[in-house]
XYZ file of C-alpha atoms in Angstrom:
601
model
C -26.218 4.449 4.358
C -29.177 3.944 6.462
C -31.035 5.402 3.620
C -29.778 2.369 1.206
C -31.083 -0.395 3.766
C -33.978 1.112 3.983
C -34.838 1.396 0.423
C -33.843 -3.037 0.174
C -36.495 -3.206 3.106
C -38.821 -1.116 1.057
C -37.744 -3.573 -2.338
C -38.002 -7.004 -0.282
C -41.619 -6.047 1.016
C -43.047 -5.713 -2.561
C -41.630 -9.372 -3.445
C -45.704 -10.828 -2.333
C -47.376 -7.845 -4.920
C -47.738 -8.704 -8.599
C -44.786 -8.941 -10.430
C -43.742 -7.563 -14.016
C -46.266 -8.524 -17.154
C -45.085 -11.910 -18.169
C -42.459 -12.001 -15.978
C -43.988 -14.359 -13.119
C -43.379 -17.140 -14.392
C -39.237 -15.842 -15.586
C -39.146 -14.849 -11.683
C -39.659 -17.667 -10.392
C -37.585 -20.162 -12.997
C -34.891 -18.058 -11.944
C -35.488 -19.552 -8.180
C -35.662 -17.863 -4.657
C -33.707 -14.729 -3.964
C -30.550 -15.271 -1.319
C -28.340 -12.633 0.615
C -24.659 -12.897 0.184
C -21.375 -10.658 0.903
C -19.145 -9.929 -0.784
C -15.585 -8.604 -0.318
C -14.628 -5.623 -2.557
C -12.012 -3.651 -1.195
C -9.279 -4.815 -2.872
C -10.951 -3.097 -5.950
C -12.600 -0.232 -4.484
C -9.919 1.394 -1.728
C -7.679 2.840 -4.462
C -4.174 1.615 -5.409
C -1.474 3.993 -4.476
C 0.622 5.899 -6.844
C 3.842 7.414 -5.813
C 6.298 10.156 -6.540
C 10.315 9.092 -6.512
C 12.600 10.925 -4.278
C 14.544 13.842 -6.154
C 18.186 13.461 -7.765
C 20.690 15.890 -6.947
C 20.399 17.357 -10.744
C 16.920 17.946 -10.430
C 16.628 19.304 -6.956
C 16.326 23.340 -6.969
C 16.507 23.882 -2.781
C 12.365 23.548 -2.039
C 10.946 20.757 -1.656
C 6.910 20.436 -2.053
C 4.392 18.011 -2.997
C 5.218 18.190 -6.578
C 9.037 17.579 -6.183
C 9.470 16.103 -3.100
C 13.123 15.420 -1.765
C 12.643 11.886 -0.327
C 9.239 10.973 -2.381
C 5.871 10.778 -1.080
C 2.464 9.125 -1.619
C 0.565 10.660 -4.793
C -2.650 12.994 -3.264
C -5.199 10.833 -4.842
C -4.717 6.855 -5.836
C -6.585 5.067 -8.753
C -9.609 3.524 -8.886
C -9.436 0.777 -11.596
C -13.252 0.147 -11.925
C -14.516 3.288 -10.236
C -16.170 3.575 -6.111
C -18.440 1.187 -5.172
C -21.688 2.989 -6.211
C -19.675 2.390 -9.440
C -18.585 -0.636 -9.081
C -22.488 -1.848 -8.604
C -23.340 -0.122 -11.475
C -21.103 -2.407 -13.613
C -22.161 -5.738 -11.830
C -25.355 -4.931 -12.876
C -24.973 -4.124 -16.242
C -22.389 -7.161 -16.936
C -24.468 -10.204 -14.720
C -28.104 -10.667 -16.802
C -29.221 -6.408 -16.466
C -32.899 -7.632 -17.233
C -33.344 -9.483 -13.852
C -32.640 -6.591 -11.575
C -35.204 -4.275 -13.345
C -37.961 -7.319 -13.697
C -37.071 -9.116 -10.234
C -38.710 -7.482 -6.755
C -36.367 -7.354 -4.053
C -33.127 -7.726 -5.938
C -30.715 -5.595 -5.598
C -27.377 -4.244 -4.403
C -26.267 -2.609 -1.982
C -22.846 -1.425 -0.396
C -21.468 -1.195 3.529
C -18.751 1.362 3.811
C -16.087 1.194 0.250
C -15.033 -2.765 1.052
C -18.488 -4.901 0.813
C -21.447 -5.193 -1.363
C -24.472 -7.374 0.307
C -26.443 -8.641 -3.081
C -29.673 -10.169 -2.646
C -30.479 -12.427 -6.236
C -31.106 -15.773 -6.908
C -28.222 -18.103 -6.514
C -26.902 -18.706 -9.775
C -26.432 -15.333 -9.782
C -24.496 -14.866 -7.112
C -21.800 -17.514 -8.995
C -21.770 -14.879 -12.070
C -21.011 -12.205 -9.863
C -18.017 -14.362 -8.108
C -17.084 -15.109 -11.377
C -16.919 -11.673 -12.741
C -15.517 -10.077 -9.448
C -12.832 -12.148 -9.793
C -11.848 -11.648 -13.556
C -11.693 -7.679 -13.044
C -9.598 -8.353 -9.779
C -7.160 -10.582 -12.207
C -7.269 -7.553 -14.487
C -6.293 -4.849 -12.300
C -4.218 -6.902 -9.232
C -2.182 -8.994 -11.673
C 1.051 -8.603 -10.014
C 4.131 -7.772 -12.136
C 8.110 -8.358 -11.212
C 9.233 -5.012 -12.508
C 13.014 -5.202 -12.593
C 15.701 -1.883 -13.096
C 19.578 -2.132 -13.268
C 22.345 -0.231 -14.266
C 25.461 -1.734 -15.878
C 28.812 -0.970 -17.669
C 27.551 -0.593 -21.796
C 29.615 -4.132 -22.251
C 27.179 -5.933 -19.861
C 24.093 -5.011 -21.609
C 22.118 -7.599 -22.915
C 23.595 -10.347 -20.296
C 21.407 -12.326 -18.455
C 23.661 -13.546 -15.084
C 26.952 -12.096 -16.214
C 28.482 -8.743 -15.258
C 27.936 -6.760 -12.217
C 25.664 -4.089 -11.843
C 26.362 -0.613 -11.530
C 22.706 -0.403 -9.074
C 19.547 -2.407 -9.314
C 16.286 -2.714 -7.932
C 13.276 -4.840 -8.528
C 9.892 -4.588 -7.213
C 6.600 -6.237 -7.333
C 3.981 -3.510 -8.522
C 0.308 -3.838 -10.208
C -0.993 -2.751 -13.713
C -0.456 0.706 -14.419
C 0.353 1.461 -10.978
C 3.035 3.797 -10.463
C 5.717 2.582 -7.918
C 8.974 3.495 -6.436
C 12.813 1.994 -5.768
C 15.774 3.433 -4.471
C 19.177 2.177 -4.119
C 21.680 4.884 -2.610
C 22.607 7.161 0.436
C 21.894 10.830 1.391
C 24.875 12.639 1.358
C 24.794 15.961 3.652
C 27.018 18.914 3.346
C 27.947 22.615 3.949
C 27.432 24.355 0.562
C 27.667 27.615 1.580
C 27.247 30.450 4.398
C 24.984 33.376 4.321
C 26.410 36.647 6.426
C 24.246 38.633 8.447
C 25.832 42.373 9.656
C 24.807 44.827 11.684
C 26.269 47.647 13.032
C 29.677 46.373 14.880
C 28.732 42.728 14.346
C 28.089 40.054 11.296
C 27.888 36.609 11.965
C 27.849 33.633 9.378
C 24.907 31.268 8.762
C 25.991 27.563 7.149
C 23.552 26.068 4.369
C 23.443 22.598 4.649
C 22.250 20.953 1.599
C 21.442 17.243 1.089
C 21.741 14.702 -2.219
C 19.885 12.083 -2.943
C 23.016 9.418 -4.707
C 22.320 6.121 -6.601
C 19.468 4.501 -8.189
C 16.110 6.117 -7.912
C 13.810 4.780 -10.122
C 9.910 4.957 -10.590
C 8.470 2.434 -13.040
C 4.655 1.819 -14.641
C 4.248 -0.872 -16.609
C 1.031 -1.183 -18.533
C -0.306 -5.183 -19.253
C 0.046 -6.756 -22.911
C -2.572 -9.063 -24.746
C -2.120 -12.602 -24.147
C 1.767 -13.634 -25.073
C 2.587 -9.543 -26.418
C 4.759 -6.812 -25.496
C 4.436 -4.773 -21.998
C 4.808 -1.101 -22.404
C 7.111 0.153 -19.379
C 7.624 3.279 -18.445
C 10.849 4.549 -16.611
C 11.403 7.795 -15.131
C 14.830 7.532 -13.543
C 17.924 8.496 -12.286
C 21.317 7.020 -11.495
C 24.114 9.803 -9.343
C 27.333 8.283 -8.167
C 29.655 10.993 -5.665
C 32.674 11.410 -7.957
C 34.255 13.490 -5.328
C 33.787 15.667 -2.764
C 36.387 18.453 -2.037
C 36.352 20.341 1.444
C 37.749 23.637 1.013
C 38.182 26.501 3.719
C 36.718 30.061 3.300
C 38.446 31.411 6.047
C 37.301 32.608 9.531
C 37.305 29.140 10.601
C 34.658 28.279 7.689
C 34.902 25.166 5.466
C 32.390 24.154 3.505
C 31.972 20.913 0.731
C 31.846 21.208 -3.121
C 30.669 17.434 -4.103
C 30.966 16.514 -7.662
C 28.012 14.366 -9.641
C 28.324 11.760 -11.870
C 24.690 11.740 -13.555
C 22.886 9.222 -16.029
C 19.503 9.554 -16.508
C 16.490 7.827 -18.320
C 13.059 8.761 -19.081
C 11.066 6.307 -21.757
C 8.666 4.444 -22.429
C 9.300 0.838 -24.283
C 7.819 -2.693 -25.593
C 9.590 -5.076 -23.703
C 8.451 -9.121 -24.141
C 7.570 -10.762 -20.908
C 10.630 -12.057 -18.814
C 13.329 -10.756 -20.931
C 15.966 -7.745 -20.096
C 15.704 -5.130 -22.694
C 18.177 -2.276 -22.674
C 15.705 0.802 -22.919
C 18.712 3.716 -22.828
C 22.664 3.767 -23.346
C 24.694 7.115 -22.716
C 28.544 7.733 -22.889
C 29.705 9.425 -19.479
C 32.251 12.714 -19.035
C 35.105 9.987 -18.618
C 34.245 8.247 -21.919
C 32.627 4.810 -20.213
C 29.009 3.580 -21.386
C 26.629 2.619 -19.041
C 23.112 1.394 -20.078
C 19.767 0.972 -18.572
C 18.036 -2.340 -18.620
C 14.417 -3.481 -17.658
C 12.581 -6.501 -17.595
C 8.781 -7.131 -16.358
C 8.051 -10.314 -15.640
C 4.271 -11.266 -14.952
C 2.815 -13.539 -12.251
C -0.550 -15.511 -11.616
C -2.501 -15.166 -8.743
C -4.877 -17.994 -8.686
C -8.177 -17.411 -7.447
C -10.823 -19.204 -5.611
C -13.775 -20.190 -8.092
C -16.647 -20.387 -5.937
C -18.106 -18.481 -3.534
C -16.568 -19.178 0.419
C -19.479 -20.888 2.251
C -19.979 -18.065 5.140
C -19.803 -15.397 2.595
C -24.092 -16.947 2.315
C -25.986 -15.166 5.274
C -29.903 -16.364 4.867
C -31.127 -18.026 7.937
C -32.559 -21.108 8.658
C -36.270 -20.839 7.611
C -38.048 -19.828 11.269
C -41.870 -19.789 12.925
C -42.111 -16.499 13.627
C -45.336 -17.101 16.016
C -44.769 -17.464 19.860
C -44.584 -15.359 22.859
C -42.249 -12.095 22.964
C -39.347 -11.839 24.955
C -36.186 -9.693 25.177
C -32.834 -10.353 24.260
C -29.120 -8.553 24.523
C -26.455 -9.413 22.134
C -23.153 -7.531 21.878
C -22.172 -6.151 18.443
C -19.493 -4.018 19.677
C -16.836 -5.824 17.395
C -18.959 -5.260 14.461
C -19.388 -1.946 14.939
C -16.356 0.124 16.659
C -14.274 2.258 14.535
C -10.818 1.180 13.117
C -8.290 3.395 12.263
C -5.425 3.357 10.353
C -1.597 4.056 11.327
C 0.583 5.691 9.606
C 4.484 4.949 10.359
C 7.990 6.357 9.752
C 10.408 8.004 12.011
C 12.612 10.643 10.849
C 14.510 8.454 8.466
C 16.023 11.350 6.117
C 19.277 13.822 6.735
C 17.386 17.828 6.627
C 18.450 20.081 5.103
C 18.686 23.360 6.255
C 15.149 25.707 6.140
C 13.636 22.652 5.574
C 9.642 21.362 5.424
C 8.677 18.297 4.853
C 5.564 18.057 2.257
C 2.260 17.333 4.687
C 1.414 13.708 3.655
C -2.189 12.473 2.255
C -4.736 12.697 4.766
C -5.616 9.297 6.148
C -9.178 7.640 5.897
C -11.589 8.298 8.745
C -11.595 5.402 11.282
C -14.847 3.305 10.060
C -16.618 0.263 11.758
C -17.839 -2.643 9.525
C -21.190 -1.952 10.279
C -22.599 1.241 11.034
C -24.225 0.912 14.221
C -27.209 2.736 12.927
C -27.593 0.103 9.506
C -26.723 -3.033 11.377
C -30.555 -3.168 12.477
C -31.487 -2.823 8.719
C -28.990 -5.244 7.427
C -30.079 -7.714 9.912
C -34.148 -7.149 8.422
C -32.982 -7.553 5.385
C -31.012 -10.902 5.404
C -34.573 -12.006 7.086
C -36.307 -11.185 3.932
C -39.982 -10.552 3.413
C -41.446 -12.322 6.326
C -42.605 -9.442 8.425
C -41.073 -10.657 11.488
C -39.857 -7.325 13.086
C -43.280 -6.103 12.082
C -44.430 -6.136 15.825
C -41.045 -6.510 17.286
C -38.495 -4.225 18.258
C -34.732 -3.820 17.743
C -31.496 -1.092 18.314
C -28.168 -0.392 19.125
C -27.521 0.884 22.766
C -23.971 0.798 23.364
C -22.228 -1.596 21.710
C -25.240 -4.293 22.142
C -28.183 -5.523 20.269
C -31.092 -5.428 22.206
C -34.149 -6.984 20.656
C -37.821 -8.027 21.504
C -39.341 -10.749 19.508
C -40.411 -14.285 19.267
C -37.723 -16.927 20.426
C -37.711 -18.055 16.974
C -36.634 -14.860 15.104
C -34.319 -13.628 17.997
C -32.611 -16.930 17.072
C -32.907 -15.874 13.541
C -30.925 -12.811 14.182
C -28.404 -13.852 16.612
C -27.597 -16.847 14.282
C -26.918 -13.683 11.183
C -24.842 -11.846 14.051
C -22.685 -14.595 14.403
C -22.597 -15.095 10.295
C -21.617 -11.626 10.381
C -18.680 -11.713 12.458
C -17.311 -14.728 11.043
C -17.586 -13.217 7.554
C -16.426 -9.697 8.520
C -14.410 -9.607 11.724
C -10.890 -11.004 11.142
C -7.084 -9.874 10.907
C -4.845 -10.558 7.927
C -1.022 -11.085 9.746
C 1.754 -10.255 7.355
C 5.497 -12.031 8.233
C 7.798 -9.583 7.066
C 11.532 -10.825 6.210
C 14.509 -9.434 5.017
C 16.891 -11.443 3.798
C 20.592 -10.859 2.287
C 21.269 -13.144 -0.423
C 23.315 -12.987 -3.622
C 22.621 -11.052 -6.872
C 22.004 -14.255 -8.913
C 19.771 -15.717 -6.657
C 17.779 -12.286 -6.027
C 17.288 -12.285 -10.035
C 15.953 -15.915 -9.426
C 13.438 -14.905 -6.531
C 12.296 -12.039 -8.874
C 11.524 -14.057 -11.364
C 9.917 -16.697 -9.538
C 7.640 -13.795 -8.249
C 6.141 -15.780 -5.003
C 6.832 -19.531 -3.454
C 4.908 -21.649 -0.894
C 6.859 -21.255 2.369
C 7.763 -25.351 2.447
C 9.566 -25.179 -0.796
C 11.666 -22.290 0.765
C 15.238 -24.204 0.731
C 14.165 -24.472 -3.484
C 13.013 -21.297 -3.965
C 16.772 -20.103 -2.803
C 18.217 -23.046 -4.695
C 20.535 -24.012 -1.508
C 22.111 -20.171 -1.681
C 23.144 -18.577 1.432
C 20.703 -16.305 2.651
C 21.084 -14.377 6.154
C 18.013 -12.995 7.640
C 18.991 -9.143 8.659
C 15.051 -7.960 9.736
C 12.228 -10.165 10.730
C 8.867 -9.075 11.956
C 5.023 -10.136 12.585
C 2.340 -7.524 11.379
C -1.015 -7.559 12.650
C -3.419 -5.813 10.755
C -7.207 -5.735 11.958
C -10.250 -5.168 9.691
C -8.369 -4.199 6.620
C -6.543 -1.315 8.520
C -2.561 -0.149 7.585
C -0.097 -0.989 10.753
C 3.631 0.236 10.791
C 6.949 -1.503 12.423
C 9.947 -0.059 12.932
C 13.454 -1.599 14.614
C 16.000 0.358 15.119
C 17.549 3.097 16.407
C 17.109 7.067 16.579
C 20.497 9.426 17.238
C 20.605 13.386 17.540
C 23.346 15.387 15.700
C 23.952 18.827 15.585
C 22.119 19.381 12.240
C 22.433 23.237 11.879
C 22.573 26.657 13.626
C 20.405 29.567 14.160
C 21.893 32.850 13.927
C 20.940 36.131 15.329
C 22.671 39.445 15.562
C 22.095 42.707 16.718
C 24.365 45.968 17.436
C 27.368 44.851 18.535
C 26.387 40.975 19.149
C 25.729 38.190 17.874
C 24.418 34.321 19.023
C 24.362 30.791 17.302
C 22.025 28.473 18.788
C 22.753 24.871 17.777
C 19.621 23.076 15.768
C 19.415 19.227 16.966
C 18.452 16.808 14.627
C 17.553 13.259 14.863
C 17.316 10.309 12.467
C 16.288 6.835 12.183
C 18.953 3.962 11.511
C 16.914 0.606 10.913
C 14.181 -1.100 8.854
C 10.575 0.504 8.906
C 7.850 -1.183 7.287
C 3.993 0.119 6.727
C 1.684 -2.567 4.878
C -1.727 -2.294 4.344
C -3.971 -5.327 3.316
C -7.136 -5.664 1.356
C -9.018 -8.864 1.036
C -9.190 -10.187 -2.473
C -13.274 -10.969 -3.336
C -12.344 -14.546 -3.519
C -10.850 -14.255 -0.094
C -8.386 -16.505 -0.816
C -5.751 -14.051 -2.077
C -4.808 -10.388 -0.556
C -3.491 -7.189 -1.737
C -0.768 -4.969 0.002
C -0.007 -1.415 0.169
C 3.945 -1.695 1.002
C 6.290 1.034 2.344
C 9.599 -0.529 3.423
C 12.831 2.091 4.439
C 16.130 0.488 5.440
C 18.578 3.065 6.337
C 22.049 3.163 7.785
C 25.294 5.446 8.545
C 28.164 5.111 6.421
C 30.729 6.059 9.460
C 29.731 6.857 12.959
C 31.348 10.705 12.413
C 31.199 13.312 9.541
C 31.562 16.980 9.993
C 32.613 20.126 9.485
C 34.038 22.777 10.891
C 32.031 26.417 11.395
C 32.749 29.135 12.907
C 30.243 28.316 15.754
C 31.512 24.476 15.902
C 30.949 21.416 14.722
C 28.164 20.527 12.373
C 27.244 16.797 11.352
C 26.801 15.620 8.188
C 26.032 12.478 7.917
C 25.283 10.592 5.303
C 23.127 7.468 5.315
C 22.945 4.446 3.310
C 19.263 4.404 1.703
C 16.775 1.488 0.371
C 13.433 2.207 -0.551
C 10.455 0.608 -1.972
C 6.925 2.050 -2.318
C 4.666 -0.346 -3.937
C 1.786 -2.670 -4.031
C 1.210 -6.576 -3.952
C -1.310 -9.242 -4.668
C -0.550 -13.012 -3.556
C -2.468 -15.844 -2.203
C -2.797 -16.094 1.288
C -0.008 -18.160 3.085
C 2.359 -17.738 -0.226
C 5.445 -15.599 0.541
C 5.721 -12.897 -1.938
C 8.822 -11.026 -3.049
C 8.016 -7.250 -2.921
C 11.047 -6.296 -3.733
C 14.804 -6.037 -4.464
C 17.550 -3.538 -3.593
C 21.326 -3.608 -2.908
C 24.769 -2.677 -4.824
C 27.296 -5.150 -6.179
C 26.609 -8.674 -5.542
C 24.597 -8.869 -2.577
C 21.011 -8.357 -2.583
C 18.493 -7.556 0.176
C 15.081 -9.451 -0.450
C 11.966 -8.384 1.547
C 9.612 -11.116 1.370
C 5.942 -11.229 3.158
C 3.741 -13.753 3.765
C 0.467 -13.098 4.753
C -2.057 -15.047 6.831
C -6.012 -14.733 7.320
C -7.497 -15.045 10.780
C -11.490 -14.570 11.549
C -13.657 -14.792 14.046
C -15.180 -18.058 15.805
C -17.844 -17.163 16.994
């Protein structure tokens, strides 16, 4: 990085040599060259893909990254315009390519994978605003993406009927996102006998099923008033029964029985209107039927550029005597890492591993210690200040030697700096229970400034059940969690030798609350703000389920399960709806709202 800086010194310092054959006089009609910032890493930090959770038909006893029983991020996300190198490439080639191969000292550059500083004339700088924000419209255009289940008779009905399971979510173009609606349901499938001479001993299996609706959607953008193409990959189980049957010496174990509808398609559906995509006649004769409807949303974004976003300085007299000066940059650049959440929210099975997740990003600073020197002699331009001065990081602190005039110079782009760069985006997280008709109402409403609240809700009851405030610093993912954890007696080890044998009781714990990861990116406007969202509400069905071994008692529990693994774009201080889940007609709604807070000073 220090390599890039120095190659925009290297650019800015040839500005005063002659410029391009008959291109003097185009130079300077095009007017002086300004530094700016620019946010990108709403585009360039990848949107998440993610694999569903696995149905009971479908799961074969291992779970791994490619079938994983409770779902897990995708190993790489999507890059809808390429890295940054890439995206630069494409800025230039789209905003007037002849003036950065005619034009000394233009050029661009990037800090980290979430800013570009550009250095071009000013109009410029509009056209790349402009066209920043038209591929962010492209790719972060949010999309109400909305999956139910319902009896064959209630297909094609807009608020009548009840629904067998739904979900709805709030995902982005082509992204690949995740819902469930359902409970893990553990049990005792079968034993495995170990003998030896004099002694055998029995081993339980414990198995667990993923029941109700788990659903991943994509849904692909149509031209301007034309179909969406939606893809579904999903699967709805109901527990028809579950029989307990003994198998003698004081063994019992559970033979559950599956009721299973599934749908994979792709379809054309028209914006905003339920379209039943796949109908199927069950083992007991009933029809059930899968609906979808995608509704799109606007995101409006700022048109011109945000005033700080401008880092130039005040034209300066670099003459006068040299002194020293100490400023602290440690905000700028210490390292900020990300969090990843989530207790122990699923019901093991026996012999089980859970896949290893992504790798998280290296902790980064905004500014490289080592380039913030560079980037601040390159917002100062051609002027040879630093010529005789001198300047590095120690520390966590500036320390500088120069003329009063340029020390001001640079402290006054420190303090630019921060206020561009160093800020928190704070995400208020709600859950609310509400209805089924007014859930479908909030979904396709999309978002709703927090004032017109009472309206958005159209006077319906709706009881808050999970409320939380999520701080999240330079662009890094946070995680909350409320609830509570409780140990069971989640399987045995067995061992046996001549004439003995031992069980040793396995103790398992899992979570029973809401757990919520988000993730924010600042949109290149910076007026809007996109969210990586994992939210997890989980809860038992009855305090007790067991059954009997021979070396005791072994829970199985099973645990009421919501899910959603997604993304969202919304203005700042709008409250999105990220998504829907619940069974018959109540609804839980998790809405966030999120907030930007910089630096003073």
């Amino acid at each position: 990085m220090r390599r890039h800086f120095a190659l925009l010194i290297a650019l800015l310092l040839l500005l005063p040599m002659a410029a391009p054959p008959g291109g003097a006089d185009e130079e300077r009609s095009r007017g002086p060259l300004t530094t700016r910032l620019y946010e990108i890493g709403a585009l360039t930090h990848g949107i998440q893909d993610w694999i569903r959770p696995t149905a009971p038909s479908e799961f074969d006893g291992v779970s791994n990254e490619e079938s994983p029983l409770f779902g897990i991020e995708a190993e790489e996300p999507f890059y809808p315009y390429g890295t940054a190198d890439e995206l630069i490439e494409l800025i230039k080639q789209s905003v007037d390519p002849a003036m950065w191969e005619e034009t000394d000292g233009a050029d661009i550059l990037t800090i980290g994978e979430s800013r570009l500083v550009a250095r071009c004339p000013r109009a410029h700088h509009d056209q790349i605003g402009v066209y920043l924000a038209k591929i962010e419209r492209d790719a972060l255009t949010p999309m109400s993406i909305d999956v139910r289940v319902v009896p064959a008779a209630d297909a094609g009905l807009e608020e009548k009927g009840t629904a067998l399971a739904a979900v709805s979510l709030s995902a982005l173009p082509r992204q690949r996102a995740v819902a469930w609606e359902g409970f893990q349901h553990s049990y005792v499938c079968d034993y495995d006998v170990e003998v030896a001479k004099g002694a055998s001993i029995s081993d339980p299996i414990v198995l667990v099923s993923n029941a109700g609706l788990v659903a991943r959607v994509q849904a692909h953008p149509a031209p301007e008033g034309g179909e969406l193409r939606v893809n579904l990959n999903a699967v709805y189980t109901e527990l028809a029964a579950s029989d307990r049957v003994g198998v003698g010496e004081d063994r019992e174990i559970e033979k559950p029985t599956y009721r299973t509808f599934r749908a994979y398609t792709d379809a054309l559906v028209k914006p905003g209107v339920w379209k039943t995509v796949n109908t199927s006649t069950r083992v007991d004769g009933s029809k059930v039927a899968y609906e979808v409807r995608v509704t799109p949303h606007k995101v409006a974004l700022r048109p011109t550029a945000p005033t700080h976003a401008f880092l130039d300085p005040k034209p300066f007299d670099d003459s006068g005597k040299m002194t020293s000066r100490m400023v602290d940059v440690g905000r700028l650049t210490a390292r900020a890492g990300d969090t990843r959440g989530f207790a122990a929210w699923m019901v093991w099975p026996s012999n089980y591993t859970p896949p290893e997740p992504p790798e998280m990003r290296e902790p980064e600073p905004l500014y490289p210690a080592e380039a913030l020197p560079d980037t601040l002699m390159t917002i100062m331009g051609e002027s040879g200040a630093w010529e005789q001065g001198f300047i590095e990081i120690r520390n966590g602190r500036l320390i500088m030697r120069n003329t009063p005039a340029v020390l001001d110079a640079a402290e006054g782009i420190i303090a630019k700096l921060r206020r561009a760069s160093i800020r928190s985006v704070t995400v208020q997280a709600e859950v609310v229970e509400t209805s089924a008709e007014t859930a479908r109402w909030l979904a396709e409403k999309g978002s709703f400034d927090p004032k017109d609240r009472t309206k958005a809700f159209g006077g319906s009851v709706a009881t808050t059940r999970f409320e939380s405030r999520i701080l999240c610093p330079k662009d890094t993912r946070r995680h909350v969690a409320t609830g509570t954890d409780f140990t069971y007696v989640g399987d045995y080890e067995v061992e046996i030798a001549e004439d003995s044998s031992i069980s040793n009781p396995v103790i398992h714990y899992v979570f029973e609350g809401t757990q919520l990861d988000v993730h924010p990116r600042l949109s290149s406007t910076e007026n809007a703000v996109l969210m990586q969202v994992s939210y997890v509400k989980t809860q038992r069905r009855q305090k007790e389920r067991w059954t009997s071994t021979p070396h005791g008692r072994l829970d199985t529990p099973q645990m009421d399960t919501s899910v959603l693994n997604t993304s969202v774009f919304t203005s700042l201080g709008r409250t999105v709806v990220a998504g829907i889940t619940g069974s018959g007609d109540t609804r839980h709604v998790l809405l966030l709202t999120p907030t930007l807070e910089r630096a003073t000073r």
